[in-house]
Coordinates of C-alpha atoms in Angstrom, one line a residue:
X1 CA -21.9 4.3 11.2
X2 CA -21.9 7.9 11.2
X3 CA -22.7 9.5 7.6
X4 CA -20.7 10.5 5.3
X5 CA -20.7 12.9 2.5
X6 CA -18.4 11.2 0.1
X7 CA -16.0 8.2 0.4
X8 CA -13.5 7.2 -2.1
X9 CA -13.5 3.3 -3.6
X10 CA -10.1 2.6 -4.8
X11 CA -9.6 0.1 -7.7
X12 CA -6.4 -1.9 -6.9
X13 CA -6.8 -5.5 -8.7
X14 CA -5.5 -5.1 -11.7
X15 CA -2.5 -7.1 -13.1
X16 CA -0.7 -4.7 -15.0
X17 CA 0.6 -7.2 -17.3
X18 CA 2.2 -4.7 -19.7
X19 CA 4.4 -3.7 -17.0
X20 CA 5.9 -7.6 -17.8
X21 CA 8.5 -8.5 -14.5
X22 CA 7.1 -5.4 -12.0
X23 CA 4.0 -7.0 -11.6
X24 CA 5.2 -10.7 -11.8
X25 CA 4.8 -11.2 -7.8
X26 CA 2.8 -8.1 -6.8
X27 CA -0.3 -6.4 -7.8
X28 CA 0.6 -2.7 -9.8
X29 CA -0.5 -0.5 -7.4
X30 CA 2.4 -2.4 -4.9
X31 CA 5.0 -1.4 -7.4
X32 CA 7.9 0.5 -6.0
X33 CA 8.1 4.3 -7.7
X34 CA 9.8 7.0 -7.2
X35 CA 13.1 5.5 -4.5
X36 CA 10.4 5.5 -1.8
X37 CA 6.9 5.0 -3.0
X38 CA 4.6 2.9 -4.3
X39 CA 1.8 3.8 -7.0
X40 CA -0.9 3.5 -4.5
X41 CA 0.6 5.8 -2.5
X42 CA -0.1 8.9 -5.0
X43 CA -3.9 8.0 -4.7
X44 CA -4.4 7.6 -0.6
X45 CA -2.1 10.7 -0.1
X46 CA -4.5 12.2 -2.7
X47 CA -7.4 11.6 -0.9
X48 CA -5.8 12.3 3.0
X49 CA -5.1 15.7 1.5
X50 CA -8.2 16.3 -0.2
X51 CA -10.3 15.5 3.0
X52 CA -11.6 12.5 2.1
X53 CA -11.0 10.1 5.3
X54 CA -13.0 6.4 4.6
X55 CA -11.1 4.6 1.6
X56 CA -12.5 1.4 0.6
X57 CA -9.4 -0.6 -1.4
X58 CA -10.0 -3.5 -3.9
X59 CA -7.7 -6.2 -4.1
X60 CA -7.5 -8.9 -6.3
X61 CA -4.2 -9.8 -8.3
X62 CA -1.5 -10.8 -6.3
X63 CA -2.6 -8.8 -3.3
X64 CA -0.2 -10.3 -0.3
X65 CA 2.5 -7.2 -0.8
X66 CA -0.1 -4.5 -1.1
X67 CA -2.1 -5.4 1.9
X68 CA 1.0 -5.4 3.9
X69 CA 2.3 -2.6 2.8
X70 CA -1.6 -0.8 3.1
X71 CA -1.9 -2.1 6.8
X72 CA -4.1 -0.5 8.9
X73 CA -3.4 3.4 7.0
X74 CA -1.3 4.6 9.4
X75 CA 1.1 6.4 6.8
X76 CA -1.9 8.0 5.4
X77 CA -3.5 9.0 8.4
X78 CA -6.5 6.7 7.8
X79 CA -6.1 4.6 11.1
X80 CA -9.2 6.0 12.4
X81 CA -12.3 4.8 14.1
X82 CA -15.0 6.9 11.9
X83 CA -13.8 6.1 8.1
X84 CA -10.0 4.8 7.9
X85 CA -9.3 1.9 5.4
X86 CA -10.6 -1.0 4.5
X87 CA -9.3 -3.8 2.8
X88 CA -11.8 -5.7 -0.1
X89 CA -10.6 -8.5 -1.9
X90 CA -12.8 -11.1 -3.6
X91 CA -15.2 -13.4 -0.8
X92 CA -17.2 -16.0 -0.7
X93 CA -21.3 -16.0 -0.2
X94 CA -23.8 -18.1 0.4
X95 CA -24.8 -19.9 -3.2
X96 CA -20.5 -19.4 -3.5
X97 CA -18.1 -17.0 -4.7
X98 CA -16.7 -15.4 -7.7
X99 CA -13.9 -13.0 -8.7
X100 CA -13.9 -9.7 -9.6
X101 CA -15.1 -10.0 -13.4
X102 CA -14.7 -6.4 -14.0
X103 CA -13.8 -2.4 -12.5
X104 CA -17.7 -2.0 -12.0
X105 CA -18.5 -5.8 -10.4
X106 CA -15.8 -5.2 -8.1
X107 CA -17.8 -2.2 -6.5
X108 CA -21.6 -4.2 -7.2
X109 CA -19.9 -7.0 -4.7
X110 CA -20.0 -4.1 -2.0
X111 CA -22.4 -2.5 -2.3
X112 CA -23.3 -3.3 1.2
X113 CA -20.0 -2.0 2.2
X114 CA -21.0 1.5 0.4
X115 CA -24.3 1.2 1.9
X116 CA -22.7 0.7 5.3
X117 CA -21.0 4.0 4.9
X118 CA -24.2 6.2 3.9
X119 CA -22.5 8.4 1.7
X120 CA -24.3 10.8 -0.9
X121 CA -21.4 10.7 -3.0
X122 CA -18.6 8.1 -4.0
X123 CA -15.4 8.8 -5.5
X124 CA -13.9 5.8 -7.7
X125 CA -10.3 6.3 -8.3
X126 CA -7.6 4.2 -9.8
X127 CA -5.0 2.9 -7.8
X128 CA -2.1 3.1 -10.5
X129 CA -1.5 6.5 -11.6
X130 CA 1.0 9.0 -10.8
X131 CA -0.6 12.1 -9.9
X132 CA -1.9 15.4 -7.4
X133 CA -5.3 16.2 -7.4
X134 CA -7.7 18.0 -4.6
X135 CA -10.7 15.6 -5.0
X136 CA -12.8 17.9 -3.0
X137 CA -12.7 20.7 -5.8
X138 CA -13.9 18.3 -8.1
X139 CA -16.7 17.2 -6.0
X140 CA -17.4 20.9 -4.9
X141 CA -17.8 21.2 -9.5
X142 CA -19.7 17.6 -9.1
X143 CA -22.2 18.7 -6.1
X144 CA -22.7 22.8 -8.2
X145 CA -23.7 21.1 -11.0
X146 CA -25.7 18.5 -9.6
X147 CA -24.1 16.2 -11.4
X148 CA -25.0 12.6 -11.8
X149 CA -21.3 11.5 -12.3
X150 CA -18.4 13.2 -13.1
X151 CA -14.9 12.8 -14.8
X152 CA -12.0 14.1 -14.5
X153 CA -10.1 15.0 -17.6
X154 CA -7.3 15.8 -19.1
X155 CA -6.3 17.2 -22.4
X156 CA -3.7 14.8 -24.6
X157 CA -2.4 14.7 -28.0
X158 CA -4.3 13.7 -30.5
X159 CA -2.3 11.0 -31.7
X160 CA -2.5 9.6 -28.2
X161 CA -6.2 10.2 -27.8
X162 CA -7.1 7.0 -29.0
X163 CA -5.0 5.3 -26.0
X164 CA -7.5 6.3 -23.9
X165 CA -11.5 6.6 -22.9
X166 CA -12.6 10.0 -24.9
X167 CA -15.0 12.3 -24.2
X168 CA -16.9 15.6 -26.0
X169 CA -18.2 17.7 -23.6
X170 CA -20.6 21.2 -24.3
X171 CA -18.7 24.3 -23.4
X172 CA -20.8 24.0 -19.8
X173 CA -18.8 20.6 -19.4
X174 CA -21.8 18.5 -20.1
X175 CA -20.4 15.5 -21.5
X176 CA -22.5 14.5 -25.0
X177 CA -20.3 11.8 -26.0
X178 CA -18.3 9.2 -24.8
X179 CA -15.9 6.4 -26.6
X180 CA -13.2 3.6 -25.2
X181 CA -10.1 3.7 -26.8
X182 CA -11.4 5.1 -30.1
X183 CA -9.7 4.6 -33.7
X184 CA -10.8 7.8 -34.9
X185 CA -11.0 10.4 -31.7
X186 CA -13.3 12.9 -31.9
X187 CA -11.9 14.8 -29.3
X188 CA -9.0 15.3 -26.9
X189 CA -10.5 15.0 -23.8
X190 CA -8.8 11.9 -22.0
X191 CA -10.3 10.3 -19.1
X192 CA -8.0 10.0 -16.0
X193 CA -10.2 7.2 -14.3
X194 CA -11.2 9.4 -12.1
X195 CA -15.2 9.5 -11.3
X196 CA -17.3 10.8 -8.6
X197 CA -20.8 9.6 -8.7
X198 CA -24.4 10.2 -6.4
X199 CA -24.1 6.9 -4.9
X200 CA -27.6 6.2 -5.7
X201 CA -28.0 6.8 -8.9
X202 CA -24.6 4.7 -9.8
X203 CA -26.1 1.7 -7.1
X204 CA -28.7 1.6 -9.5
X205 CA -26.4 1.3 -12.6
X206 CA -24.6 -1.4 -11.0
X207 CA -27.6 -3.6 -10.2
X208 CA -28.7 -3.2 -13.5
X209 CA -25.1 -4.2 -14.9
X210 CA -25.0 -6.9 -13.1
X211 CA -27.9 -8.7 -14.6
X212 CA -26.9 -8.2 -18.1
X213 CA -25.2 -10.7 -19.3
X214 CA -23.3 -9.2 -22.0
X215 CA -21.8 -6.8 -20.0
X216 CA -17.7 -6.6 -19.7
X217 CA -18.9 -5.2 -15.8
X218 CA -16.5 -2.4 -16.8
X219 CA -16.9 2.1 -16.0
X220 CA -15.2 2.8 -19.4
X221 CA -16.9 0.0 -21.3
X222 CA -20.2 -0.1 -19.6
X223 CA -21.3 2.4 -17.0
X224 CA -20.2 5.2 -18.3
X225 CA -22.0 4.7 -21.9
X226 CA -25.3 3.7 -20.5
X227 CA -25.5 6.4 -18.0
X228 CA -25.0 8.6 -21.4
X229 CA -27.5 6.6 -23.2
X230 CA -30.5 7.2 -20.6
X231 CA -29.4 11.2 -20.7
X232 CA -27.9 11.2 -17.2
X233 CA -26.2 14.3 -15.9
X234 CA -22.6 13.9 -16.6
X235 CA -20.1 16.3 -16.7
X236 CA -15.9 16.3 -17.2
X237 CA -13.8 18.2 -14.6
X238 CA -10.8 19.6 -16.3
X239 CA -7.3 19.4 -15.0
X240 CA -4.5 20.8 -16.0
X241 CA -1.5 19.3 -13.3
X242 CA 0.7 16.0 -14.0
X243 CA -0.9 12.8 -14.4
X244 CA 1.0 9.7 -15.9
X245 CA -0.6 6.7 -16.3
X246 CA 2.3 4.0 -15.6
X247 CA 0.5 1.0 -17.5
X248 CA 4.0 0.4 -19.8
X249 CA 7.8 0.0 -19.2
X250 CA 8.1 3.0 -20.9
X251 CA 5.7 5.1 -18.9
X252 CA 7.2 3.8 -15.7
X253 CA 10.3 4.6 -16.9
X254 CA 9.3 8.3 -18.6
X255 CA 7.7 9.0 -15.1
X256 CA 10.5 8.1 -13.2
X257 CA 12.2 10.2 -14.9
X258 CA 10.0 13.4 -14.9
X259 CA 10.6 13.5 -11.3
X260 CA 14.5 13.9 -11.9
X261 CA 16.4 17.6 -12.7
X262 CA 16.4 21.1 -11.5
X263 CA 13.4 21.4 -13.6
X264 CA 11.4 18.3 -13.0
X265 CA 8.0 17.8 -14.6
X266 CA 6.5 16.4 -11.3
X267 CA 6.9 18.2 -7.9
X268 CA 7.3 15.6 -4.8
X269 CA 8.9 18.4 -2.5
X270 CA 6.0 20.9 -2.3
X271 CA 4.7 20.8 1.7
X272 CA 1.6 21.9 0.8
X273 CA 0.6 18.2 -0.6
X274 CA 3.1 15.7 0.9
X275 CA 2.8 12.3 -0.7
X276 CA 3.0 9.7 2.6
X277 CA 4.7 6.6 2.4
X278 CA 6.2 3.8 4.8
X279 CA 8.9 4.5 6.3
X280 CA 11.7 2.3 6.5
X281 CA 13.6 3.8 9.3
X282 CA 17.0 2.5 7.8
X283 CA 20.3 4.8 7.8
X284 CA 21.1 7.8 5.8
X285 CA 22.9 7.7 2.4
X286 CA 26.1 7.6 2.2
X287 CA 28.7 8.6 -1.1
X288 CA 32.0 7.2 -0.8
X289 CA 35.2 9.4 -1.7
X290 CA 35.3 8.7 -5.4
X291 CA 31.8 8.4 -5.7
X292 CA 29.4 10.8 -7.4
X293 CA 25.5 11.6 -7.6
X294 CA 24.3 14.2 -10.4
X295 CA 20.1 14.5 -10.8
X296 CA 19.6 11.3 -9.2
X297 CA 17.3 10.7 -6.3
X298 CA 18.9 8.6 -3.2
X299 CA 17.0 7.1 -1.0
X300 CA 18.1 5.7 2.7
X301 CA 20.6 3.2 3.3
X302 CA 22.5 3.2 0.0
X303 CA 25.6 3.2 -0.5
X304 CA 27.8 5.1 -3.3
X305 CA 31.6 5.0 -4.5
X306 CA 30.8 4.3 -8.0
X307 CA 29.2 6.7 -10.4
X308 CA 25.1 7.7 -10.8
X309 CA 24.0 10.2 -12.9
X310 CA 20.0 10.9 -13.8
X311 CA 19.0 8.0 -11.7
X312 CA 16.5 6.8 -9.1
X313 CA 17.8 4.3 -6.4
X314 CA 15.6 2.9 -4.4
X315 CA 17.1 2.2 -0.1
X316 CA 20.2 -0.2 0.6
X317 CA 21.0 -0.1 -3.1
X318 CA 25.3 -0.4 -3.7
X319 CA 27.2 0.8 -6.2
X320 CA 30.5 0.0 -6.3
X321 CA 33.7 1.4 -7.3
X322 CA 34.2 2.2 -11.1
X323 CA 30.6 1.1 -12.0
X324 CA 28.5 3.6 -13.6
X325 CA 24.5 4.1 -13.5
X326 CA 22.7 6.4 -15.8
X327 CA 19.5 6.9 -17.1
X328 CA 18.0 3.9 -14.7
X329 CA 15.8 2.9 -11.9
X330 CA 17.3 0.5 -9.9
X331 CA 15.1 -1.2 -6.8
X332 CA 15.8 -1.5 -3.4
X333 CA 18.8 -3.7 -1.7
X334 CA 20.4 -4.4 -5.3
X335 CA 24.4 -4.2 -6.0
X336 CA 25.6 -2.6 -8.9
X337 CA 29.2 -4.6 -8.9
X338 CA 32.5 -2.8 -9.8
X339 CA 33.1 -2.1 -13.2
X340 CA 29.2 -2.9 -14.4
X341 CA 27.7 -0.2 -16.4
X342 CA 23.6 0.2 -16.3
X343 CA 22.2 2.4 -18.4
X344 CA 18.9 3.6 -19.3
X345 CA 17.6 0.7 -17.4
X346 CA 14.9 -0.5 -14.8
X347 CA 16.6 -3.2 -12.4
X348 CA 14.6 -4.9 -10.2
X349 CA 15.1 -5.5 -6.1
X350 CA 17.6 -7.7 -4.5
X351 CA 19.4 -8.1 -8.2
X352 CA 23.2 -8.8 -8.5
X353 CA 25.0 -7.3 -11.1
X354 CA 28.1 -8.5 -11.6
X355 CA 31.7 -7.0 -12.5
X356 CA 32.1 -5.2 -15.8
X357 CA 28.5 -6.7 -16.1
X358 CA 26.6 -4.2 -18.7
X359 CA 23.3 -3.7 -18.5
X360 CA 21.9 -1.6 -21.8
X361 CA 19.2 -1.2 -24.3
X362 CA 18.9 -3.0 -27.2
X363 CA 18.3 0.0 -29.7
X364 CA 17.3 3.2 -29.6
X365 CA 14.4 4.6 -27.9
X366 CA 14.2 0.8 -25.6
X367 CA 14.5 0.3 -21.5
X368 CA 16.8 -2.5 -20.5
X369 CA 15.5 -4.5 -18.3
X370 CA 16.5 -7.0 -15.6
X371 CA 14.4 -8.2 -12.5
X372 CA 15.9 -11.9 -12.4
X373 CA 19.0 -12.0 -14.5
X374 CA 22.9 -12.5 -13.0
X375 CA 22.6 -13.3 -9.3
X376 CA 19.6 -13.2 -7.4
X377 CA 20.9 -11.9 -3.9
X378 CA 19.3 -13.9 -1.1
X379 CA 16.5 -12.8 1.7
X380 CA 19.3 -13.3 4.3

């Protein structure tokens, strides 16, 4: 295997349970986002754009849909003979075979597979945020400061700090202190679960992690701390651009919506970093004489003759005459029936709404949501 300089590991087995009926029947980084994308895609665009061509993906949680839909990397340009993608779910050894127990024991089970790739540095990313970053600045920082690990950063409010793994860092960027999900934050320095580590020195972390048996096998709650502890060289990489971490309803939702409006929080036209995704190759859009679109992204094959307002629609979605969608999400090849109202909503694929059917939150400030309810359209 020809060497390389740096390879990115991609953590993609979580459940995302607090994203409740998204993730019921497919792994979070599978979800749909966006009318077109999935989370995962944000991540392997990410790293085709940043120059970073061998991607190793770990699967765990209901992984059939996302290793479909990951194939052999063609949409991301990563169908290629040195690098490309590889798929790496659980597997069995001799002596047997055990889950993933953790982010870090997912990467000690390959090890080999790292090995294999002879890289001086390894990127671990998350597979479930929504963001644009150029990886190979950060490892340009990581590599100048001959840097042990770094992580990228974010600033956040302080009374969201404690949501997140917080760091305090020297004005160099040295990183003196780091705490999961603190009560008390010291700091506003979020991580983005974004790392970039010399692959030996984190090879030897994980060896040592995985012989401890109190470990949770975890970066956040493990790696990161004893790396600090025996006065490794870490050091946070600031950045400033949109990041969301879609872990909630509400974050999907509040995402979703960023990407809507003439002034919209996160840019998904600039050609200078195009996000890649499957394409579906189905018809064009089409809006029906009484029908009308305002801030809402429509994707390929719906159709429209009712009325959509700030909304996403994901392809082959219908909305018929005299219904109304505002404020919503709703997935691909569902039928918003005429007279149904949805509002500031997240309805899930192939879902029937029926007529005058209303489809609302519960109080103020709350997504409605419906992935199962009404009629279930059918495969055929």
């Amino acid at each position: 295997m020809r060497k390389l300089s740096c390879i990115a590991m991609l953590l993609a087995g979580g459940q995302g349970s607090r994203l409740g009926g998204l993730t019921r029947n497919i792994a979070k980084p599978a979800v749909p986002f966006g009318g077109k994308y999935r989370i995962i895609d944000f991540a392997l665009s990410n790293c085709y754009n940043s120059g970073i061509y061998a991607v190793g993906v770990l699967t765990q949680y209901q992984p059939l849909e996302l290793h479909r839909y990951i194939g052999i990397g063609s949409p991301w340009d990563l169908d290629r003979k040195h690098g490309g993608i590889y798929i790496l779910p659980p597997y069995a050894r001799e002596g047997g075979a055990d889950w993933y127990k953790g982010t870090a024991d997912a990467l000690y089970q390959n090890i080999k597979f790292v090995d294999s790739m002879k890289p001086d540095h390894v990127a671990v990313l998350s597979g479930d945020h929504v963001y644009k970053m150029d990886y190979s600045k950060m490892l340009s920082f990581h590599v100048e400061k001959k840097a042990d690990a770094t992580i990228a950063v974010i600033n956040v409010d302080i009374k969201e700090a404690s949501r997140f793994g917080i760091m305090c860092a020297d004005k160099d960027g040295r990183i003196a202190a780091f705490e999961e999900k603190p009560k008390n934050p010291q700091s506003t320095l979020a991580s983005m679960g974004v790392y970039i580590f010399h692959w030996q020195v984190l090879r030897r972390y994980l060896i040592e992690d995985s012989q401890n048996a109190k470990s949770s096998h975890d970066f956040g709650k493990d790696i990161i701390p004893r790396m600090l502890f025996k006065k490794e060289k870490l050091f946070a990489y600031p950045f400033e651009g949109y990041w969301r971490d879609v872990g909630t309803v509400e974050s999907y939702w509040q995402a979703s919506m960023d990407l809507l409006g003439d002034d919209y929080a996160f840019d998904l036209y600039s050609p200078d970093w195009i996000i890649s995704s499957e394409n579906l190759a189905l018809p064009p859009h089409y809006i029906g004489k009484e029908g009308r679109v305002l801030k809402s992204l429509v994707s390929e094959g719906c159709l429209i003759y009712g009325h959509v307002e700030n909304s996403i629609l994901f392809p082959s979605v219908i909305v018929e005459e005299g219904a109304a969608v505002k404020d919503s999400v709703i997935m691909a090849e569902s039928r918003v029936s005429m007279g149904a109202v949805v509002e500031r909503a997240i309805v899930g694929g192939k879902v029937f709404v029926m007529q005058k059917q209303k489809i609302l939150p519960s109080g103020p400030g709350d997504i409605a949501l419906r992935f199962s309810g009404g009629e279930k359209l059918d495969d055929g």
